[in-house]
mmCIF file of C-alpha atoms in Angstrom:
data_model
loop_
_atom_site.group_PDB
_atom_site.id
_atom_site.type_symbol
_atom_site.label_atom_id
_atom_site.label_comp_id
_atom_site.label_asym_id
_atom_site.label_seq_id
_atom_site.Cartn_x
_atom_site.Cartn_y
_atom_site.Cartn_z
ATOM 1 C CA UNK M 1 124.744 137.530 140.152
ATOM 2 C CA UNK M 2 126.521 134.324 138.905
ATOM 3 C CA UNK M 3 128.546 132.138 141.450
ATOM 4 C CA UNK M 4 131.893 130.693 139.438
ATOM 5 C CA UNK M 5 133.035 127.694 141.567
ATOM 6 C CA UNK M 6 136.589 125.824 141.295
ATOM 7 C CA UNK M 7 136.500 121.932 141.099
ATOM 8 C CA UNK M 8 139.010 119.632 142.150
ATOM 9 C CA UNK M 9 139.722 116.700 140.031
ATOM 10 C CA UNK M 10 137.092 114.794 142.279
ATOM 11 C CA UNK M 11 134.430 117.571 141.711
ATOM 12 C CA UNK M 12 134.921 119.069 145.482
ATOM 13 C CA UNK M 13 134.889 122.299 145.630
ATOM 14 C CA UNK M 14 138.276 124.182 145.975
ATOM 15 C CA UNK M 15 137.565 128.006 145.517
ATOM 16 C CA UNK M 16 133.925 130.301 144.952
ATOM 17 C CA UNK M 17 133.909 133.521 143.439
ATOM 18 C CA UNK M 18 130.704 135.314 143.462
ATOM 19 C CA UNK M 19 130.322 137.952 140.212
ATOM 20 C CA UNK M 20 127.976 140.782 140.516
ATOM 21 C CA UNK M 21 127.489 141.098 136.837
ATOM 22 C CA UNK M 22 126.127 139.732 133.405
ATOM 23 C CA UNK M 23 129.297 138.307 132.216
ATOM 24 C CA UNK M 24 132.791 137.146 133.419
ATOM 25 C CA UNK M 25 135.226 136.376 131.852
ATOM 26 C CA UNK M 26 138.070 133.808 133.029
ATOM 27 C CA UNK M 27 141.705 132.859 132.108
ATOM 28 C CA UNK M 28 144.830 132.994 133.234
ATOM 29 C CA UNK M 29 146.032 136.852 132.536
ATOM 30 C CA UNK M 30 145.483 139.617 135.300
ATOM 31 C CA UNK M 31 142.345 141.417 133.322
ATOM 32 C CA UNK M 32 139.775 138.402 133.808
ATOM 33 C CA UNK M 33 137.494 138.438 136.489
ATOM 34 C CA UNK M 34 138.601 135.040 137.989
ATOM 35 C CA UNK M 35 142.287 134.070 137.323
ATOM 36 C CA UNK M 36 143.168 130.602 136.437
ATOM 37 C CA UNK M 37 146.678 129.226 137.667
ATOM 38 C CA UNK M 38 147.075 126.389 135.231
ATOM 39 C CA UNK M 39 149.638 127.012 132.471
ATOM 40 C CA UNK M 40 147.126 125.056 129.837
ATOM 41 C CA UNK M 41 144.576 128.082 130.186
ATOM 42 C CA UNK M 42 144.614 130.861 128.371
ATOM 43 C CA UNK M 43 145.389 134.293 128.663
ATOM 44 C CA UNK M 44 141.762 134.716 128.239
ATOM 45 C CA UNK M 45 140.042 131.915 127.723
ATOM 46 C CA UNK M 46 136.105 131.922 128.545
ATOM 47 C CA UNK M 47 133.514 133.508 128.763
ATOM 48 C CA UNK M 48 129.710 133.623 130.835
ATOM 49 C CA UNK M 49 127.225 135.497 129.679
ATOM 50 C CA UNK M 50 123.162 135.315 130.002
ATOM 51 C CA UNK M 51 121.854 135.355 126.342
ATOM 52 C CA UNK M 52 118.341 136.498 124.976
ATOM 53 C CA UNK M 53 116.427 133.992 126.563
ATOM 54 C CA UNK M 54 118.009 134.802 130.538
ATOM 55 C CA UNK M 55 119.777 131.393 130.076
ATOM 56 C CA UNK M 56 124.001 131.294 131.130
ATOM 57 C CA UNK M 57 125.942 130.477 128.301
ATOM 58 C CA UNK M 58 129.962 129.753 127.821
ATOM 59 C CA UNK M 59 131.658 131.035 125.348
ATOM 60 C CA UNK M 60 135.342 129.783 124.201
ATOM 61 C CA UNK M 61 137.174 132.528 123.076
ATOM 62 C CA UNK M 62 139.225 131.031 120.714
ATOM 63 C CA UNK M 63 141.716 129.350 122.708
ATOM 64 C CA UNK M 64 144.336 126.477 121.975
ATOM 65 C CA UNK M 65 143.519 123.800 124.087
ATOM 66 C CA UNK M 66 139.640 124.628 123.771
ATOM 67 C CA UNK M 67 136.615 123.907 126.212
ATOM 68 C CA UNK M 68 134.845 120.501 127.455
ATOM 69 C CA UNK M 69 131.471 119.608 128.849
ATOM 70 C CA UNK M 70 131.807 117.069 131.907
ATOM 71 C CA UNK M 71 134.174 114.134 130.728
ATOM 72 C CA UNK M 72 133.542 114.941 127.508
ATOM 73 C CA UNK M 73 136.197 115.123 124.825
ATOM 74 C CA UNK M 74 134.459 116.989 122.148
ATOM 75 C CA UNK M 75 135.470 120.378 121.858
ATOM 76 C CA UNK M 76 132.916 122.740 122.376
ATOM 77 C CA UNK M 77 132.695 126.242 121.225
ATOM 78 C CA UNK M 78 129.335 127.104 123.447
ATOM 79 C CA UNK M 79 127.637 125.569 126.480
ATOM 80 C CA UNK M 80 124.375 126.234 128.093
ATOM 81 C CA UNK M 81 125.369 126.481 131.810
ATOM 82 C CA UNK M 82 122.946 124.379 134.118
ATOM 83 C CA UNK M 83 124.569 124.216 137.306
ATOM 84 C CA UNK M 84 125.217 120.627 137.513
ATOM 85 C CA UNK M 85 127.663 119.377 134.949
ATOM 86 C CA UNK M 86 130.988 120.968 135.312
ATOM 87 C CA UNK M 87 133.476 122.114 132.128
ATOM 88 C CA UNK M 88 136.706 121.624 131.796
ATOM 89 C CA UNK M 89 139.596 124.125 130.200
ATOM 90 C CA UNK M 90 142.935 123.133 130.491
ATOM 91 C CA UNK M 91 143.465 121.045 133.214
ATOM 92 C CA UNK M 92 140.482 122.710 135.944
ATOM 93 C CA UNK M 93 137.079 122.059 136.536
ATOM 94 C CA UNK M 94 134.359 124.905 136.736
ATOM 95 C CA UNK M 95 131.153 124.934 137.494
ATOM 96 C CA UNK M 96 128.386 127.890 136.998
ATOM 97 C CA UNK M 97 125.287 128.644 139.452
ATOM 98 C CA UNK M 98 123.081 131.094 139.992
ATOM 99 C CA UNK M 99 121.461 132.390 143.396
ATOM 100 C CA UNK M 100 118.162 130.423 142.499
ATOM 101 C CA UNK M 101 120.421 127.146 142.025
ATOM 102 C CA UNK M 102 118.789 124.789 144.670
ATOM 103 C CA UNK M 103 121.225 123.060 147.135
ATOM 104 C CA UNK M 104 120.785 119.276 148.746
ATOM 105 C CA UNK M 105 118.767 118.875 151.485
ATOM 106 C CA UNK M 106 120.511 119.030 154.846
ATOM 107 C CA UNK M 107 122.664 116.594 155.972
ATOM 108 C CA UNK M 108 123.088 114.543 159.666
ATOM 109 C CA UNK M 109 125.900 116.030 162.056
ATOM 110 C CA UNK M 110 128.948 113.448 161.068
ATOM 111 C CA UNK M 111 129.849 113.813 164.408
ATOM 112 C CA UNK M 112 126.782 111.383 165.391
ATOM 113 C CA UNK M 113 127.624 109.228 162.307
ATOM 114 C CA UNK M 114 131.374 108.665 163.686
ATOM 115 C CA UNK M 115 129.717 107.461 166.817
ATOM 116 C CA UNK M 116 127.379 105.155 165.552
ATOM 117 C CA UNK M 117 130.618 104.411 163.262
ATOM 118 C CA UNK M 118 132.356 103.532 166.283
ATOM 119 C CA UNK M 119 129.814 101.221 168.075
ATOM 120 C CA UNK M 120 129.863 99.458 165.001
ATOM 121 C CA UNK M 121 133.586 99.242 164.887
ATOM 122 C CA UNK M 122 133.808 97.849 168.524
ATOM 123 C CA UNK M 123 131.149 95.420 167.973
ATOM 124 C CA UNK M 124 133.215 93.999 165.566
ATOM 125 C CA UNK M 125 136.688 94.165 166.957
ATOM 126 C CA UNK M 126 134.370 91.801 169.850
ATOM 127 C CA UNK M 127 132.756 89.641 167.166
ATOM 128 C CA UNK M 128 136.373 88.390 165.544
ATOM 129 C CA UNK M 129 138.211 87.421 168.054
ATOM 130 C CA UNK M 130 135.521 85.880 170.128
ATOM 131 C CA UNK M 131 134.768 83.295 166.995
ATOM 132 C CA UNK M 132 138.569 82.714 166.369
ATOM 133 C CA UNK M 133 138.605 81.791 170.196
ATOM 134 C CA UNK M 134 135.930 79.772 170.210
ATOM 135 C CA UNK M 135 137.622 77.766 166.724
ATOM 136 C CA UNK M 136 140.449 76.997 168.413
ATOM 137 C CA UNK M 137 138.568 75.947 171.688
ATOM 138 C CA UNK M 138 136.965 73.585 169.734
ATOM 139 C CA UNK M 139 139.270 72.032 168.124
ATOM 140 C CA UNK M 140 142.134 72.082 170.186
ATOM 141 C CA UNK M 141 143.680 68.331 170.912
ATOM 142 C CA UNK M 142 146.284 69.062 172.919
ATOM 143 C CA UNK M 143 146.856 70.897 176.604
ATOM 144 C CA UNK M 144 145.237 75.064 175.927
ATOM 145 C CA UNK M 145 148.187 77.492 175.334
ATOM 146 C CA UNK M 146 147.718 81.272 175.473
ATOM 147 C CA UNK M 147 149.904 81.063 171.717
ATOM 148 C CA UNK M 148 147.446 78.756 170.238
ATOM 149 C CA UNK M 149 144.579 82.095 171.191
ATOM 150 C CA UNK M 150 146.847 85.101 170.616
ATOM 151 C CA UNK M 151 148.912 83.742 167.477
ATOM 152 C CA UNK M 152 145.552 83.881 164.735
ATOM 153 C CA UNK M 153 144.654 86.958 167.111
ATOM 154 C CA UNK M 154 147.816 88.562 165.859
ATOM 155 C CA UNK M 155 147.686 87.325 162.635
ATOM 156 C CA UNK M 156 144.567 88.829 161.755
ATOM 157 C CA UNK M 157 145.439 92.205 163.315
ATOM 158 C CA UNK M 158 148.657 92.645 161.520
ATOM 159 C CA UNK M 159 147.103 92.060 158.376
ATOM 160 C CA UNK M 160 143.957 94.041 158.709
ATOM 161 C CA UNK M 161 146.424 96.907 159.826
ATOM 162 C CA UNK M 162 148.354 97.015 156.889
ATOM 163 C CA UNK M 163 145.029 96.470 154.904
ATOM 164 C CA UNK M 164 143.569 99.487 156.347
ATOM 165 C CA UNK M 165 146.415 101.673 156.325
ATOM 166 C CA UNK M 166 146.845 101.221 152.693
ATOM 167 C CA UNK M 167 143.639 102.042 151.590
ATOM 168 C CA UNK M 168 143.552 105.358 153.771
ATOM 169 C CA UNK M 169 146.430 106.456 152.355
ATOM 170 C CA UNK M 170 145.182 105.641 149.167
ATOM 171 C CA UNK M 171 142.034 108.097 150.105
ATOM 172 C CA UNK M 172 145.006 110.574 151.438
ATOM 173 C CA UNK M 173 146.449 110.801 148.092
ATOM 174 C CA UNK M 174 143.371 111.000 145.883
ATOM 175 C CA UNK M 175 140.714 112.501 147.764
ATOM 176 C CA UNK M 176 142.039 114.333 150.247
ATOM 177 C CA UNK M 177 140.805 112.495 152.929
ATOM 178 C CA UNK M 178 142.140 109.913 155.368
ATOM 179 C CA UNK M 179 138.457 108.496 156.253
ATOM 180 C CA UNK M 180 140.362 105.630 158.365
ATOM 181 C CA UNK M 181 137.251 104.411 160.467
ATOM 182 C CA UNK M 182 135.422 103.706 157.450
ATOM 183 C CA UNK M 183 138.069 101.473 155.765
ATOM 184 C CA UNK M 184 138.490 100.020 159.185
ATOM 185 C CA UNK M 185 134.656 99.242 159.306
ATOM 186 C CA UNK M 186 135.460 97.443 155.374
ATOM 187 C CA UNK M 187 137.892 95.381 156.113
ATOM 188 C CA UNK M 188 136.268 93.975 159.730
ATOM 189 C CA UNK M 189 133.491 93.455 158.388
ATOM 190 C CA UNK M 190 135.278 91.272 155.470
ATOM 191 C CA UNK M 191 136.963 89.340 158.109
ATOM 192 C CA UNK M 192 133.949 89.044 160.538
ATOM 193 C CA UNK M 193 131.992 87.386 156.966
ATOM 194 C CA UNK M 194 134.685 85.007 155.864
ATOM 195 C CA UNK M 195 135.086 83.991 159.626
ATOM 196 C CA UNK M 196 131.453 83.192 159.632
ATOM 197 C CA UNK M 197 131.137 81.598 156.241
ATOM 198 C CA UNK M 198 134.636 79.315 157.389
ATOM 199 C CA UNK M 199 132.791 78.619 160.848
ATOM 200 C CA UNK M 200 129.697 77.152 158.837
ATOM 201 C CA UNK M 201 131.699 75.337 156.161
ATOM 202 C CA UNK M 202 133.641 73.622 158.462
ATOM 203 C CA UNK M 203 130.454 72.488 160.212
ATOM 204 C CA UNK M 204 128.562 71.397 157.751
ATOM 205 C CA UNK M 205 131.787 69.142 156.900
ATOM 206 C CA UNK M 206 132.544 67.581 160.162
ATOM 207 C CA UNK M 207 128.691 67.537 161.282
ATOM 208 C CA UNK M 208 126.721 65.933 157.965
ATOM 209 C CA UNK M 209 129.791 65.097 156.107
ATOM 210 C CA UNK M 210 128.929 68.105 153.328
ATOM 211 C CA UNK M 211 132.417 69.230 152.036
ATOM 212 C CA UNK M 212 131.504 71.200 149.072
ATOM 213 C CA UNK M 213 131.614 74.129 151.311
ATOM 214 C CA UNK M 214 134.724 73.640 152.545
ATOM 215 C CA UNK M 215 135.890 72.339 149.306
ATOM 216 C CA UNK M 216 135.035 75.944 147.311
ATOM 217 C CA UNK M 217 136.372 78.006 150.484
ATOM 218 C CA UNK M 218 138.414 80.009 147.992
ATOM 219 C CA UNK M 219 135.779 81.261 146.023
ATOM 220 C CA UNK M 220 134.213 82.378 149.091
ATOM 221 C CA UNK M 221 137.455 83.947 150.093
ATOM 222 C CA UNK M 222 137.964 85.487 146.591
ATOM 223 C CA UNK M 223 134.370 87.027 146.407
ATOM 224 C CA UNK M 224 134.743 88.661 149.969
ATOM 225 C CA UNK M 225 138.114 89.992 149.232
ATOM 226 C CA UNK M 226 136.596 91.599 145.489
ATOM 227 C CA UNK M 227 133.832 93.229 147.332
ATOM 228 C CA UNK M 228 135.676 95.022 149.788
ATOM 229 C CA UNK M 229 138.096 96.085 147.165
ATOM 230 C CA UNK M 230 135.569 97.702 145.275
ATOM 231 C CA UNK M 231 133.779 99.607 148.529
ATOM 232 C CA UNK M 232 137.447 100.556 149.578
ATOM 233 C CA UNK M 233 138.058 102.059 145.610
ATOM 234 C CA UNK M 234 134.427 103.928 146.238
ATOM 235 C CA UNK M 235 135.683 105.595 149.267
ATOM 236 C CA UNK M 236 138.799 106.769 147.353
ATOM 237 C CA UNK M 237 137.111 108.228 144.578
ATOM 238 C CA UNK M 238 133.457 107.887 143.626
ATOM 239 C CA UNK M 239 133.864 108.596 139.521
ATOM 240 C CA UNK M 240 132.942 105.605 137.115
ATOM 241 C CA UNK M 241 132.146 103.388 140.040
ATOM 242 C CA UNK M 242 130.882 101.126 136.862
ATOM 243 C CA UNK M 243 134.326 100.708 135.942
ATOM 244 C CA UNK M 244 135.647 100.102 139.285
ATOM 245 C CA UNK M 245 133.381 96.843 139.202
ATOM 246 C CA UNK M 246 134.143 95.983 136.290
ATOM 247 C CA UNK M 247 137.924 95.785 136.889
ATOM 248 C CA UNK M 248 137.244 94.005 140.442
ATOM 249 C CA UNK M 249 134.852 91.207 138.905
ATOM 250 C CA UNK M 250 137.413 90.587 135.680
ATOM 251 C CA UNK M 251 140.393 90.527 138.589
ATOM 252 C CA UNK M 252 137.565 87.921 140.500
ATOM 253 C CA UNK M 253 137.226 85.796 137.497
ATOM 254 C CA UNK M 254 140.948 85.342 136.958
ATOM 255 C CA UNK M 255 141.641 84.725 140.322
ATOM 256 C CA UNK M 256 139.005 81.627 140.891
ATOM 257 C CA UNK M 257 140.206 80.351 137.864
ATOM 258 C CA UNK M 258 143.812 80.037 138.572
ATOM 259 C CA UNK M 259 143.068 78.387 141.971
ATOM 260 C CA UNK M 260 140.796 76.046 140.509
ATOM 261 C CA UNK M 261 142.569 75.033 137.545
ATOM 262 C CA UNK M 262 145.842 75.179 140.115
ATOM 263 C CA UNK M 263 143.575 72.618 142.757
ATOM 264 C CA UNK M 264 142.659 70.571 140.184
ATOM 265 C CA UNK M 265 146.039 69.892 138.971
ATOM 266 C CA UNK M 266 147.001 68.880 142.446
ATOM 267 C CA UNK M 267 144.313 66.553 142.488
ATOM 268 C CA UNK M 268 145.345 65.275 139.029
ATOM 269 C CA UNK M 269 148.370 64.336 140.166
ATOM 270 C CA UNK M 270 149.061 63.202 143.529
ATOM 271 C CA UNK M 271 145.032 62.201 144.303
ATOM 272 C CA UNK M 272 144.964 64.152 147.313
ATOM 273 C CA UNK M 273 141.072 64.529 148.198
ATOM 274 C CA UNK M 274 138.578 67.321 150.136
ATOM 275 C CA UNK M 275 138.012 66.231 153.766
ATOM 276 C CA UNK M 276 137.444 68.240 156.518
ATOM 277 C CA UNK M 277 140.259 69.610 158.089
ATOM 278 C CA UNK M 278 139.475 70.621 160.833
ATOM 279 C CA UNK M 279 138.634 67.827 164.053
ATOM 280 C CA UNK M 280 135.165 68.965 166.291
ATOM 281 C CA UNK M 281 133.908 67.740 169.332
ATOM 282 C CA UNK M 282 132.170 64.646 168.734
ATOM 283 C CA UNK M 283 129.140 65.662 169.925
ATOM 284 C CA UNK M 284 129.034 68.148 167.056
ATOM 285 C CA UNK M 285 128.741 64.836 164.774
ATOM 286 C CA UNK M 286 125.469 64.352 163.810
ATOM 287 C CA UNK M 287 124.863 62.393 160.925
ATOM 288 C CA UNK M 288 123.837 58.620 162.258
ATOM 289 C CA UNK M 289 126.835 56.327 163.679
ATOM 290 C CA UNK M 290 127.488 52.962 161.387
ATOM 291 C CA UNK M 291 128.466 49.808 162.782
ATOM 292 C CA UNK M 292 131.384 47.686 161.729
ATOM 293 C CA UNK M 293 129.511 45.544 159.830
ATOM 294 C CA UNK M 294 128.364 48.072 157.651
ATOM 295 C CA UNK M 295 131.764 49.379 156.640
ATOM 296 C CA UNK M 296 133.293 45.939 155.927
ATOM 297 C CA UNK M 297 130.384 45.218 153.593
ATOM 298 C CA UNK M 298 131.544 48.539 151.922
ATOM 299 C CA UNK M 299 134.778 47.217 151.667
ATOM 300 C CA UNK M 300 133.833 44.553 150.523
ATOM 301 C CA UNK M 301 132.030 45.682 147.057
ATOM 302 C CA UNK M 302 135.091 47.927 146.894
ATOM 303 C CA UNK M 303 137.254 45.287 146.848
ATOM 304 C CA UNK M 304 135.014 43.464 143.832
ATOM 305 C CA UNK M 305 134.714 46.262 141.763
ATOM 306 C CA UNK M 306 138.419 46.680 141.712
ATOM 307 C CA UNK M 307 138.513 43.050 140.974
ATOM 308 C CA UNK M 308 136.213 43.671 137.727
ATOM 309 C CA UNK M 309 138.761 46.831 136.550
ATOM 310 C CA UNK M 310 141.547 44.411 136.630
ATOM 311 C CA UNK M 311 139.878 41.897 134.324
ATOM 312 C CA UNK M 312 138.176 44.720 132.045
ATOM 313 C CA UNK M 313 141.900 46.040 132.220
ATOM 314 C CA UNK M 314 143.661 42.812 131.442
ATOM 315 C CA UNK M 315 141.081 41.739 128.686
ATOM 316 C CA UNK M 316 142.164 45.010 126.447
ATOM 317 C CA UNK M 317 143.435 44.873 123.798
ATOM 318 C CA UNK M 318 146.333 46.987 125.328
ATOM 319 C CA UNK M 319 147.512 43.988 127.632
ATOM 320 C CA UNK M 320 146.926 41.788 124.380
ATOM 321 C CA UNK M 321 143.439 40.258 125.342
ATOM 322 C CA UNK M 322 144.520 38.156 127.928
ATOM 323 C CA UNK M 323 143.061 37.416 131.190
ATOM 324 C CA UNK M 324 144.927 37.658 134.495
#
């Protein structure tokens, strides 16, 4: 008995025939034992059959556009069937097993994984907005306004909806599957990182006057974005995944460069510097106070070393030698 299975273009499987027989024979004309609608097949194009040694062998039978192994493109004239790797005539995918082919073990009821799924999902639809609250509790100045909580609120939900609704009808399109809750569970648990990672930058600034943090937000920003890109392009379609990461971490290297070499050029030429933008409760200050005193000595060697540039300036030879 030999089991003939029809692939999709993402290997699911889209028909079964079972064969009681040595041999089969497929194409596309009316005398094959599985028929093949795809015009690039032909009339009678392959062939199965178990040679000397038991083993399932396929056997082109001469047509025009020929028979592949996998993603391979070297034409192939015969194949030793193994029950894993699929060929390819025309434009469909087949795959050969026998009734001693072994399947996967068995797998967890997804009805118990959506609920777990869920939890998960509500945890972090809590998580979000509870932080964003709390940022703009903290550093609000001015009298509290419901707008100042729901505006960021609304922000992030418009954009995370359009997010997620892209990528599931991406999976729609290309797998045949909408598999919504588990882009949704992606892209919150993007935000809830960068949320986290913005909570502690700004922190660190304010608190022990550490900007670098805050100052390389971007990349931060850039490398969360790239890796929920490429988990959303694995749930699409799990082929090449190698070349899915590629493409994310060349897109990731060209995108921190142009902000950096774009921040830089700001800071080229209108000076503006890194400080922390963002005012906390003083209490949340905790590198030691200084005293006046302290800060007009600063000032003060400021104000001689600019004194020294002027003369090194005016001594040039630029400004003719001559001192000021």
């Amino acid at each position: 008995m030999i089991w003939v299975e029809i692939l999709t273009r993402h290997r699911e499987i889209a028909a079964r025939f079972r064969i009681h027989g040595s041999e089969v024979y497929i194409g596309r004309g009316y005398d094959n034992d599985v028929i093949i609608d795809d015009p690039h097949v032909a009339a009678q194009h392959l062939r199965v059959f178990r040679d000397e040694t038991g083993q399932l062998v396929a056997e082109d039978l001469g047509s025009l556009n020929g028979m592949f192994l996998d993603s391979g493109r070297s034409r192939q004239t015969r194949i030793v069937v193994d029950g894993g790797r699929p060929i390819r005539i025309g434009q469909t995918w087949l795959r050969f097993r026998e009734t001693s082919h072994a399947v996967e073990p068995e797998r967890v009821v997804p009805s118990e994984r959506r609920s777990v799924a869920a939890v998960l999902a509500i945890l972090l639809g809590l998580s979000i907005p509870a932080i964003e609250c709390l940022e703009v509790w903290l550093t609000q100045t001015s009298e509290p306004r419901v707008s100042s909580y729901l505006s960021p609120l609304l922000l992030i939900l418009a954009g995370m909806i359009g997010w997620v609704g892209f990528w599931t009808l991406l999976s729609r399109i290309f797998s045949g599957r909408l598999r919504f809750l588990s882009h949704l569970l992606i892209a919150m648990a993007g935000v809830l990182v960068f949320s986290l990672y913005d909570q502690v930058a700004q922190f660190l600034a304010f608190a022990w006057t550490f900007p670098a943090a805050s100052t390389y937000q971007y990349v931060a920003l850039w490398s969360i974005l790239a890796v929920v890109c490429f988990l959303d392009l694995r749930l699409v379609g799990r082929a090449r995944p190698w070349l899915k990461g590629i493409l994310v971490l060349l897109l990731l290297a060209a995108a921190i460069a142009v902000q950096t070499l774009q921040l830089s050029e700001a800071v080229s030429d209108s000076g503006r510097q890194f400080t922390a933008r963002r005012l906390l409760p003083p209490a949340l200050r905790l590198v030691p106070l200084r005293d006046e005193s302290a800060f007009f000595e600063d000032i003060e060697k400021l104000k001689l070393t600019l004194d020294a540039d002027r003369v090194k300036a005016a001594a040039s030879p630029v400004n003719g030698g001559r001192a000021p």
